[in-house]
XYZ file of C-alpha atoms in Angstrom:
127
model
C -14.992 5.103 5.630
C -13.352 8.486 6.154
C -9.994 7.175 4.955
C -7.330 9.325 3.341
C -5.129 7.110 1.206
C -1.553 8.352 1.319
C 0.148 5.725 -0.822
C -0.803 2.728 -2.978
C 1.838 0.388 -4.355
C -0.268 -2.401 -5.779
C -0.101 -3.569 -9.378
C -3.698 -2.516 -9.928
C -3.883 0.732 -7.953
C -3.639 4.317 -9.104
C 0.000 3.888 -10.057
C -0.851 4.302 -13.737
C -2.318 7.749 -13.031
C 0.765 9.243 -11.384
C 1.996 12.590 -12.609
C 4.970 12.293 -14.954
C 7.796 14.561 -13.838
C 9.932 16.469 -16.306
C 13.540 15.295 -16.571
C 14.411 17.398 -19.594
C 12.951 18.934 -22.744
C 12.172 15.683 -24.558
C 8.632 14.506 -23.657
C 9.340 11.004 -24.985
C 12.356 10.740 -22.687
C 10.243 11.919 -19.730
C 7.567 9.305 -20.417
C 10.117 6.528 -20.926
C 12.078 7.513 -17.808
C 8.907 7.569 -15.715
C 7.646 4.159 -16.813
C 11.040 2.474 -16.651
C 11.884 3.787 -13.176
C 8.571 3.674 -11.330
C 7.641 1.013 -8.805
C 6.187 -1.827 -10.801
C 4.504 -5.093 -9.874
C 5.466 -6.521 -6.500
C 7.110 -9.457 -8.247
C 9.681 -7.006 -9.593
C 10.099 -4.718 -6.571
C 12.848 -4.885 -4.017
C 11.120 -5.213 -0.634
C 13.488 -2.634 0.855
C 12.193 -0.019 -1.632
C 8.625 -0.654 -0.477
C 9.662 -0.327 3.155
C 11.580 2.891 2.452
C 8.490 4.445 0.883
C 6.283 3.414 3.811
C 8.751 4.665 6.418
C 9.193 7.934 4.474
C 5.509 8.684 5.097
C 5.337 7.086 8.559
C 4.449 10.387 10.252
C 1.523 10.947 7.856
C -0.205 7.601 8.437
C -2.185 5.998 11.235
C -2.073 2.473 9.824
C -1.417 0.285 6.809
C -3.811 -1.957 4.912
C -2.069 -4.702 2.961
C -4.265 -6.141 0.222
C -3.092 -9.570 -0.927
C -4.415 -11.562 -3.842
C -4.954 -15.272 -3.371
C -2.685 -17.432 -5.473
C -0.088 -14.662 -5.919
C 2.728 -16.054 -3.805
C 5.006 -12.966 -3.979
C 2.212 -10.706 -2.698
C 1.302 -13.144 0.081
C 4.948 -13.524 1.147
C 5.642 -9.782 1.089
C 2.367 -9.040 2.910
C 3.243 -11.215 5.884
C 6.808 -9.965 5.972
C 5.673 -6.325 5.778
C 3.162 -6.851 8.580
C 5.901 -8.241 10.828
C 8.208 -5.274 10.153
C 5.402 -2.736 10.560
C 4.353 -4.338 13.850
C 7.933 -4.018 15.108
C 7.674 -0.292 14.255
C 4.322 0.035 16.079
C 2.377 0.741 12.878
C -1.081 -0.882 13.026
C -1.574 -3.172 10.044
C -4.471 -5.050 8.499
C -3.965 -7.794 5.912
C -6.883 -8.421 3.578
C -6.765 -11.629 1.540
C -8.986 -11.563 -1.520
C -9.542 -13.444 -4.760
C -10.405 -10.209 -6.659
C -14.095 -11.034 -6.939
C -17.083 -9.255 -5.460
C -18.121 -12.216 -3.305
C -16.144 -11.026 -0.271
C -16.965 -7.323 -0.616
C -19.027 -7.077 2.583
C -16.508 -9.061 4.628
C -13.759 -6.694 3.467
C -15.936 -3.679 4.294
C -16.543 -5.014 7.832
C -12.847 -5.678 8.422
C -11.870 -2.198 7.221
C -14.546 -0.589 9.412
C -13.253 -2.497 12.459
C -9.669 -1.498 11.605
C -10.719 2.147 11.291
C -12.434 2.000 14.699
C -9.269 0.540 16.204
C -7.158 3.310 14.615
C -9.558 5.971 15.900
C -9.383 4.587 19.447
C -5.595 4.309 19.190
C -5.344 7.941 18.060
C -7.730 9.145 20.814
C -5.761 7.324 23.517
C -2.423 8.725 22.321
C -3.491 12.374 22.089
């Protein structure tokens, strides 16, 4: 797709591969501090923290893709709420609803391709 992913905050993203920063000489403390203070599952995250992270990188992004899992009410609620706030900030947003199976893979691919085309046109018109 030609996408550069700047940030993922899903429960199943690359969050578990983040670099652990050093907060002192004790490696066990560093590991514990990292895992206890990182952004966890959306059910446990303050929505304002998610928004802060997105707005911190606002100048680095062209758009936001919100991936929501069917039957996970917190993700669905936050997804719609985030889209509304991002729209108010003129950040193009795509919500993808999925049931985490491969059956909708091609539909998701088509929607992302269309979103990327829209972002490209938006960028070209604003340069």
